[in-house]
Short mmCIF file of C-alpha atoms in Angstrom, two decimals:
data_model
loop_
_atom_site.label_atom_id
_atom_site.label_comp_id
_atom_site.label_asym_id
_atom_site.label_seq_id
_atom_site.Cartn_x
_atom_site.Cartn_y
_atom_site.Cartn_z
CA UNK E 1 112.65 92.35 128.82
CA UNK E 2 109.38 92.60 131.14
CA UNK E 3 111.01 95.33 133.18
CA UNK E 4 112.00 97.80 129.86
CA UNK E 5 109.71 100.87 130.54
CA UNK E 6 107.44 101.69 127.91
CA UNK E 7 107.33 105.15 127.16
CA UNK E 8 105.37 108.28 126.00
CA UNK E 9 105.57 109.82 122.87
CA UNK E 10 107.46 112.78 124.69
CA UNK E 11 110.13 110.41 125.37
CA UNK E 12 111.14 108.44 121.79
CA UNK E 13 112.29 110.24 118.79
CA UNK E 14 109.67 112.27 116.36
CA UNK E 15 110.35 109.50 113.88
CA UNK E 16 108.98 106.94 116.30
CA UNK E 17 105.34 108.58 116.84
CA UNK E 18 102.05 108.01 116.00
CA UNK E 19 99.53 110.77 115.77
CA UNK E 20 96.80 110.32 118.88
CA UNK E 21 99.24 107.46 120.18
CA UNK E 22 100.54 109.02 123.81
CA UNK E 23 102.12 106.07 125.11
CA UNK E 24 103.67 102.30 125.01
CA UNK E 25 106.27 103.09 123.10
CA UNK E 26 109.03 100.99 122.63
CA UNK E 27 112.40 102.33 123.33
CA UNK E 28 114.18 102.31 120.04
CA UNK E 29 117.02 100.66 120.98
CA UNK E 30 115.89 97.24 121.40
CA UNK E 31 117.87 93.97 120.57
CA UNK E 32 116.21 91.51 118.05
CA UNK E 33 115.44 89.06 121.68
CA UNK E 34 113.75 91.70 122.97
CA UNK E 35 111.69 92.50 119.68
CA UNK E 36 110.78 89.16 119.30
CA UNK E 37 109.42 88.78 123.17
CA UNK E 38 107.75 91.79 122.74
CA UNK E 39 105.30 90.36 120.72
CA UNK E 40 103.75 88.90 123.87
CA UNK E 41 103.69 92.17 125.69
CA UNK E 42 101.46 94.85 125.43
CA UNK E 43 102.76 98.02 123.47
CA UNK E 44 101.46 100.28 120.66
CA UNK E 45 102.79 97.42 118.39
CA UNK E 46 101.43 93.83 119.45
CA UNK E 47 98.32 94.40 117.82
CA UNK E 48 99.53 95.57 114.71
CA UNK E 49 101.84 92.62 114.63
CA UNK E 50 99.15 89.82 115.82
CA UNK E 51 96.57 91.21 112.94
CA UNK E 52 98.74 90.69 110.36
CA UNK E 53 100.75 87.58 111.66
CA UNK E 54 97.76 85.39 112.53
CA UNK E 55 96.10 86.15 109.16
CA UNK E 56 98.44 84.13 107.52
CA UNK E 57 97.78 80.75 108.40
CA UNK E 58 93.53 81.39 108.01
CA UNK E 59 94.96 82.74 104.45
CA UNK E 60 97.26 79.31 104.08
CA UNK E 61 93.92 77.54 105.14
CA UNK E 62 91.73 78.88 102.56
CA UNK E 63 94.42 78.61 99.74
CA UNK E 64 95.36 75.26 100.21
CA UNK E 65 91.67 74.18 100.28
CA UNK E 66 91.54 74.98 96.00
CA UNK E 67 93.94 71.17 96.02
CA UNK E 68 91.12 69.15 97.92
CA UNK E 69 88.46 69.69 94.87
CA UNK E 70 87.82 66.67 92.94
CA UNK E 71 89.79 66.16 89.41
CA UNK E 72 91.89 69.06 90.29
CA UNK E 73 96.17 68.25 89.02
CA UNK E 74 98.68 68.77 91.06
CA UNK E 75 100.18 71.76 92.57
CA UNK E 76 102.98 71.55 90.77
CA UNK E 77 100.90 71.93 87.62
CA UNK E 78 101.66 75.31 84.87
CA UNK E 79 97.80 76.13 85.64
CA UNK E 80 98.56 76.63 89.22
CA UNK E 81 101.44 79.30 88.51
CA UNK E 82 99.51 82.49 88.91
CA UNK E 83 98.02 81.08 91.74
CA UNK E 84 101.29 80.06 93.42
CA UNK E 85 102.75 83.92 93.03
CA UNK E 86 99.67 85.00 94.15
CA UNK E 87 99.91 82.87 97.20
CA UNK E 88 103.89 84.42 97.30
CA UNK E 89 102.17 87.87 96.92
CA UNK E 90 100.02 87.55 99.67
CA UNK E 91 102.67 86.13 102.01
CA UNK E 92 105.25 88.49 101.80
CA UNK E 93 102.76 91.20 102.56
CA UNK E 94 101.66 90.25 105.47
CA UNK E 95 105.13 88.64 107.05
CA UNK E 96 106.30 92.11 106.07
CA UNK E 97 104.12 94.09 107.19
CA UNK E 98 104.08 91.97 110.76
CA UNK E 99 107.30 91.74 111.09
CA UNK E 100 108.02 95.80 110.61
CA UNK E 101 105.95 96.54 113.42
CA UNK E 102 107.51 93.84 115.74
CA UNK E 103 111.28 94.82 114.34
CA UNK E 104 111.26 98.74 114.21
CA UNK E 105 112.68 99.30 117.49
CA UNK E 106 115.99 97.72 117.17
CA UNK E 107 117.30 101.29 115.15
CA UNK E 108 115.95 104.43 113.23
CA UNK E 109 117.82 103.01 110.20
CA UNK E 110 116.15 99.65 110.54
CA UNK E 111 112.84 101.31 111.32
CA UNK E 112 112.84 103.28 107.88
CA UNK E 113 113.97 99.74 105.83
CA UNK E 114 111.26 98.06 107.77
CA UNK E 115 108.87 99.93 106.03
CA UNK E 116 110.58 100.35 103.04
CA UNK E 117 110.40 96.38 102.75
CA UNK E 118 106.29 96.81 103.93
CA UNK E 119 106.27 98.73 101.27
CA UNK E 120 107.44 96.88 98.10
CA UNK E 121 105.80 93.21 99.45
CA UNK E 122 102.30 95.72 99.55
CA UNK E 123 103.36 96.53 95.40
CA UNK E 124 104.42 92.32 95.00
CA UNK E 125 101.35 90.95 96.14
CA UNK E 126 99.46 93.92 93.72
CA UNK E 127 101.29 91.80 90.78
CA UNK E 128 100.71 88.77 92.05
CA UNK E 129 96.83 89.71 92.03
CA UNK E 130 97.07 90.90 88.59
CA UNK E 131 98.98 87.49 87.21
CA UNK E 132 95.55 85.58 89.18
CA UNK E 133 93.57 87.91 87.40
CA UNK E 134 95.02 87.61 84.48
CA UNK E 135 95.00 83.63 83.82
CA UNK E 136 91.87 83.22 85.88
CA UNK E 137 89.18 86.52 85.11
CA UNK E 138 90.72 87.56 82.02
CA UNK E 139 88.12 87.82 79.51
CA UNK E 140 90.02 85.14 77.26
CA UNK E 141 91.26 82.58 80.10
CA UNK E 142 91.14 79.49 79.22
CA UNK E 143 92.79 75.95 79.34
CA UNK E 144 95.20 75.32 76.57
CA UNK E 145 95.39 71.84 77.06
CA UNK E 146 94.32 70.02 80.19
CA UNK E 147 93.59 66.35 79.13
CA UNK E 148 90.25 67.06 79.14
CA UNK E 149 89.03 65.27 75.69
CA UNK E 150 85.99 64.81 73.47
CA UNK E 151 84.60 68.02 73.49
CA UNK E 152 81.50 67.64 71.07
CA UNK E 153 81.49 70.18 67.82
CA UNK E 154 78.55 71.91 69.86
CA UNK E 155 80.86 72.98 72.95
CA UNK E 156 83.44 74.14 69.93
CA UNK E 157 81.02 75.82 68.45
CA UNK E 158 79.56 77.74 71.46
CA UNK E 159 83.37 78.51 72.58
CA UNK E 160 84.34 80.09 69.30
CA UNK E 161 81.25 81.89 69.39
CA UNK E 162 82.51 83.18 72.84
CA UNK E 163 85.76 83.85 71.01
CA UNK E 164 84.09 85.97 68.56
CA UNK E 165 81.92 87.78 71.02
CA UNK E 166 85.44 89.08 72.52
CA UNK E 167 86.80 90.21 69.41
CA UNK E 168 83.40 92.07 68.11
CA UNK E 169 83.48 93.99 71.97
CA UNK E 170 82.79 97.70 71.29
CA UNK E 171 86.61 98.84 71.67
CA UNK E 172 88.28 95.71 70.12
CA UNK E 173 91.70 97.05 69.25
CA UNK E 174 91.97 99.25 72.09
CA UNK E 175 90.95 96.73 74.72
CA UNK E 176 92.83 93.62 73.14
CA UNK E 177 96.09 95.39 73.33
CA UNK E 178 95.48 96.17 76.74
CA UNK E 179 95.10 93.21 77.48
CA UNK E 180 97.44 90.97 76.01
CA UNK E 181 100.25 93.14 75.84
CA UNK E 182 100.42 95.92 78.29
CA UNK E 183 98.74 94.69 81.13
CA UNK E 184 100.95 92.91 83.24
CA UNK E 185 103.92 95.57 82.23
CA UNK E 186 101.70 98.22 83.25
CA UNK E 187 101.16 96.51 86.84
CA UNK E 188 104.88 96.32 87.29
CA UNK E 189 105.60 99.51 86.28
CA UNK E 190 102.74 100.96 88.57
CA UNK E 191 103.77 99.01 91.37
CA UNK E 192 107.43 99.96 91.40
CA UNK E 193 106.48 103.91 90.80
CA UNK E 194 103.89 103.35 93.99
CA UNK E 195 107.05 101.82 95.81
CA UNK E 196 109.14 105.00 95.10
CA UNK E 197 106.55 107.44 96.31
CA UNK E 198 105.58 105.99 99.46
CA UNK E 199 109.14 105.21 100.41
CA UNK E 200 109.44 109.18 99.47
CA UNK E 201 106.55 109.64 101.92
CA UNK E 202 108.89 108.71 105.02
CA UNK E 203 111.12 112.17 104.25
CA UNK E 204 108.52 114.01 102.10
CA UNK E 205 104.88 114.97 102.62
CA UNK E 206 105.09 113.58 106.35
CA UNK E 207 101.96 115.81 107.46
CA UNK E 208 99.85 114.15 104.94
CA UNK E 209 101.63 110.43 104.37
CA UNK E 210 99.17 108.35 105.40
CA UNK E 211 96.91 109.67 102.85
CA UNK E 212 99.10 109.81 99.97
CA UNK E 213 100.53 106.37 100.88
CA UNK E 214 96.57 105.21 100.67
CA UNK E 215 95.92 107.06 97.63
CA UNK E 216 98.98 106.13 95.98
CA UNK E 217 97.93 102.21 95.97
CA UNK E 218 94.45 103.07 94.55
CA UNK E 219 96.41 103.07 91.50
CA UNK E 220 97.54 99.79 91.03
CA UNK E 221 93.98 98.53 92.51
CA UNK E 222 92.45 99.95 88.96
CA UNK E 223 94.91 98.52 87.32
CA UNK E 224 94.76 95.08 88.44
CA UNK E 225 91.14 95.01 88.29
CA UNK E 226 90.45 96.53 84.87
CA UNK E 227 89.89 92.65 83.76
CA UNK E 228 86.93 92.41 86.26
CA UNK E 229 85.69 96.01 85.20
CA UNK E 230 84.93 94.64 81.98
CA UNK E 231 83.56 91.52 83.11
CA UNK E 232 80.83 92.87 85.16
CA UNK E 233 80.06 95.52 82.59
CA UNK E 234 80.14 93.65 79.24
CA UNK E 235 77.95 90.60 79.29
CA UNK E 236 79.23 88.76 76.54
CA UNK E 237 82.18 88.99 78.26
CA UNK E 238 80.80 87.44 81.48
CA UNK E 239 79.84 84.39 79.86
CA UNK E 240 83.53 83.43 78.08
CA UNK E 241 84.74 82.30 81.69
CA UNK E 242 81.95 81.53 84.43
CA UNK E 243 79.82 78.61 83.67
CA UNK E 244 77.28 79.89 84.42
CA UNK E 245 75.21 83.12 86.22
CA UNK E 246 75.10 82.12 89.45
CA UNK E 247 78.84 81.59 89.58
CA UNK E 248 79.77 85.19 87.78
CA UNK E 249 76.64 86.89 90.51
CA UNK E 250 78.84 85.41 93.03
CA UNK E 251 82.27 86.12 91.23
CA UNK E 252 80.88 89.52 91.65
CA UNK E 253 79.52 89.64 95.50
CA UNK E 254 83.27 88.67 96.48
CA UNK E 255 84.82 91.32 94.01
CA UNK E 256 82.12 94.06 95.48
CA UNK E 257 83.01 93.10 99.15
CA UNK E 258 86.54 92.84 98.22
CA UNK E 259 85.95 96.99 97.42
CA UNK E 260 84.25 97.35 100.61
CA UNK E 261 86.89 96.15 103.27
CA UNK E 262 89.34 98.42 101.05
CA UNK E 263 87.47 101.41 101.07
CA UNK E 264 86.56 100.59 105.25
CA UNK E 265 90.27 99.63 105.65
CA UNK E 266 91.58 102.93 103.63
CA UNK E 267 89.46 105.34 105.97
CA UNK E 268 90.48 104.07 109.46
CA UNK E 269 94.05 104.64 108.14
CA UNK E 270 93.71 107.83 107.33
CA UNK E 271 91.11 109.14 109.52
CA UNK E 272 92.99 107.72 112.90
CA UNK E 273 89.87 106.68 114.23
CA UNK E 274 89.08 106.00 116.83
CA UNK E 275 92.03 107.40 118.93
CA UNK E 276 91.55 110.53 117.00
CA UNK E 277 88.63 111.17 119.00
CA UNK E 278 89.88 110.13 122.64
CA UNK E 279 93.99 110.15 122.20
CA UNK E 280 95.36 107.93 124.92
CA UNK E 281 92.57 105.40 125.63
CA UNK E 282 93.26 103.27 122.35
CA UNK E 283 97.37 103.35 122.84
CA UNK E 284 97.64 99.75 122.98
CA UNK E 285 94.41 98.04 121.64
CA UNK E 286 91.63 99.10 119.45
CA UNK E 287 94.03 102.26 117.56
CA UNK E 288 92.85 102.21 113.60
CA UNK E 289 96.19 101.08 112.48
CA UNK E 290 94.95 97.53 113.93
CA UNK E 291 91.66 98.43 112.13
CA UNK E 292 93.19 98.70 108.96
CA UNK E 293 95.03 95.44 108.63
CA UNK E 294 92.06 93.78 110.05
CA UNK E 295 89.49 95.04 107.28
CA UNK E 296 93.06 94.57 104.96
CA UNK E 297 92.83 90.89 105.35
CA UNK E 298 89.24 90.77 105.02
CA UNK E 299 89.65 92.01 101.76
CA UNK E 300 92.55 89.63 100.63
CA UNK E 301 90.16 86.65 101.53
CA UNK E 302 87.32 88.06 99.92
CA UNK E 303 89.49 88.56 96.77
CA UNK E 304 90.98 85.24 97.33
CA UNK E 305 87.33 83.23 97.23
CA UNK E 306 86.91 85.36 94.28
CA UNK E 307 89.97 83.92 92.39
CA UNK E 308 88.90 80.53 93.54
CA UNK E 309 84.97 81.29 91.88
CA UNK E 310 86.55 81.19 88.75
CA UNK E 311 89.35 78.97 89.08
CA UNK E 312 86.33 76.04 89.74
CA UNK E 313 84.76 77.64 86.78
CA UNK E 314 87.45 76.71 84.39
CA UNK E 315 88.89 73.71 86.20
CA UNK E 316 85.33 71.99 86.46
CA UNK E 317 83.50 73.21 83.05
CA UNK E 318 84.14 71.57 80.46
CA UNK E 319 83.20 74.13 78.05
CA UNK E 320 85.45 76.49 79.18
CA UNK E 321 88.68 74.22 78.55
CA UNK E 322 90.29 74.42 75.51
CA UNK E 323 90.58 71.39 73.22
CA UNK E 324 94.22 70.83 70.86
CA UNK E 325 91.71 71.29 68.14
CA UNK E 326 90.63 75.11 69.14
CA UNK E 327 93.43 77.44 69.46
CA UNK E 328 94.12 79.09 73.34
CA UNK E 329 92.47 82.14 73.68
CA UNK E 330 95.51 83.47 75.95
CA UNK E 331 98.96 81.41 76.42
CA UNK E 332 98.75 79.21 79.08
CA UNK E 333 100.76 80.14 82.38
CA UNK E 334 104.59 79.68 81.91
CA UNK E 335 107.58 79.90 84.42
CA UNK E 336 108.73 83.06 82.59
CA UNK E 337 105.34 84.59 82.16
CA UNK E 338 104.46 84.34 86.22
CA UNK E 339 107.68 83.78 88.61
CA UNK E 340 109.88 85.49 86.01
CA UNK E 341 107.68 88.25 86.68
CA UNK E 342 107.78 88.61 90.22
CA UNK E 343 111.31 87.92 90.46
CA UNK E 344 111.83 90.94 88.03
CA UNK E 345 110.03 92.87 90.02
CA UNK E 346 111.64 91.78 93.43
CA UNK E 347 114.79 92.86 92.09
CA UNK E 348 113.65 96.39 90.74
CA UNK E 349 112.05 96.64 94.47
CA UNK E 350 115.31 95.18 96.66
CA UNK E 351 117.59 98.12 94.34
CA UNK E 352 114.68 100.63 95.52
CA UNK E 353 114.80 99.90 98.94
CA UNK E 354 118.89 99.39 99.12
CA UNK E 355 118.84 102.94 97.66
CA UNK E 356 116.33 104.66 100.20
CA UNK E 357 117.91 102.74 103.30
CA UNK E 358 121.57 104.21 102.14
CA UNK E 359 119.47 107.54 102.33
CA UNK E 360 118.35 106.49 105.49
CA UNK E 361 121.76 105.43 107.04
CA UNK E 362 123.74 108.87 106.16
CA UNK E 363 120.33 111.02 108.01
CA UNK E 364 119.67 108.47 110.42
CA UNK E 365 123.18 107.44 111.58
CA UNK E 366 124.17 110.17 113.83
CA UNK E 367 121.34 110.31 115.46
CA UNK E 368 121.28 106.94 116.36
CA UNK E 369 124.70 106.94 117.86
CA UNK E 370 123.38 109.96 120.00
CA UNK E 371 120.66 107.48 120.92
CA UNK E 372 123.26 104.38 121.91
CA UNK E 373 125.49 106.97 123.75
CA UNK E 374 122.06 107.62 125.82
#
């Protein structure tokens, strides 16, 4: 394994390079051994694959923490459920998206599905955000029923106030439907369109992919976060799930930094600085690629302390839970309603991808038995 040659970007397939990445390239013939040990060797790939591999288990750290609050049920509970497939979301995407970088020298073929796969987990954990937001920073989230008891007629009163507050918002109608019925469909459907266009991008458009893959997912990120768009712009709507101010102000200093490391992480991927600027000197460390999935996880944890901000706020306020005696504002989390989702949309992603790497095969497969007779 340690005495494979790297190589320069004259030497590997087109498909294989990088723009302003000159050398340690993998040859793309590798065996799944030598993949794997190639982790712990320096090519244009071990940093993209540490950045996104490590980042798992400070993400596992930080999600696991939500079970260690006092009074919280167990993990097995319905009210966990969104937070479970967001967990699942966030997972996927980043074994994925290590585990294409480390992988996509075995084959051209397995290159392209690689990807293809980085692809759909990057749409999965977009749903799996949205189900979090949904149950958690939706406007009317709520308890249904969580044992806590003996709410006083004053803490009924105030929450069907709240109640009210939602219905009376400017847009009522408009927003309501929205909301309630159209929009968890409409992240699924976004996701699985983004899915087909930047698997497209791999055949199509390649002068400009790395934008239009970037662009493309700015979609789903509206989408997803229309429930916080209306949270920090309608205050009666701020006050029907954080207990109090301090706890939406910092709600809102995640969600803003959250925005931050995506807008950072969005222009060192399509920028390609900083080997843009000085091609050959960033080949193996330092190239934006590793840049991006740095300020991508930033961005995942900052979102993920935001989820937890309100999670605590309904968990640990007791005017926030619903009594039997007050109707749910939303249905409470279901197995249907959250892993029936994402398994739906694993399946409408796995026939995507099977179709694009049979594409892949019948362009890809002669060439690659050119490359073996090499």
């Amino acid at each position: 394994m340690w005495s494979l040659p790297l190589l320069r970007y004259t030497d590997v397939p087109p498909r294989v390079t990088e723009n302003f990445i000159l050398s340690g390239y993998r040859f793309p013939n590798y065996s799944l051994r030598q993949c794997l040990v190639s982790a712990f060797r320096p090519t244009n790939e071990t940093g993209n694959f540490w950045t996104h591999f490590l980042p798992i288990f400070v993400f596992a750290f930080h999600f696991l923490e939500v079970f260690t609050w006092e009074g919280v049920p167990e993990p097995s509970n319905p009210f966990f459920y969104p937070f479970w497939n967001y967990f699942l979301g966030v997972l996927y995407l980043l074994l994925a998206s290590s585990l294409a970088h480390l992988l996509n020298s075995m084959s051209l073929i397995i290159r392209e599905i690689c990807f293809f796969v980085d692809y759909g987990t990057i749409s999965a954990y977009t749903v799996g955000s949205s189900l979090a937001y949904y149950y958690y920073i939706h406007p009317q989230a709520g308890i249904p029923d969580f044992g806590f008891k003996g709410q006083n007629s004053t803490q009924r009163k105030s929450l069907n106030a709240d109640e009210e507050g939602w219905h009376s918002a400017s847009s009522p109608t408009q927003f309501q439907l929205f909301f309630e019925s159209l929009y968890i469909p409409s992240s699924c459907l976004v996701a699985i369109i983004c899915v087909l266009i930047c698997c497209n991008t791999r055949q199509c458009w390649r002068k400009y992919r790395y934008a239009v893959r970037t662009l493309v997912f700015l979609l789903p990120f509206f989408i997803s976060s229309t429930p916080i768009f209306y949270r920090l712009q309608s205050p009666s709507a701020s006050s029907l799930s954080s207990s109090s101010p301090q706890l939406f102000s910092t709600m809102a200093a995640f969600f803003y930094r959250h925005c931050f490391w995506l807008v950072v992480s969005a222009i060192f991927n399509i920028s390609k600085i900083p080997e843009r600027f000085s091609p050959g000197n960033f080949d193996i460390w330092g190239h934006s690629h590793q840049w991006f999935h740095c300020c991508t996880f930033l961005s995942i944890l900052d979102e993920l302390q935001m989820i937890k901000v309100e999670m605590r706020a309904l968990l640990l306020n007791p005017t926030l839970i619903l009594s039997p005696a007050t109707p749910p504002r939303l249905p409470g989390p279901t197995l249907w309603s959250t892993y029936g989702v994402m398994v739906f949309l694993q399946g409408c992603i796995a026939c995507i991808i099977a179709l694009f790497g049979w594409q892949a095969y019948q362009i890809y497969g002669p060439e690659q038995k050119k490359l073996k007779g090499h």
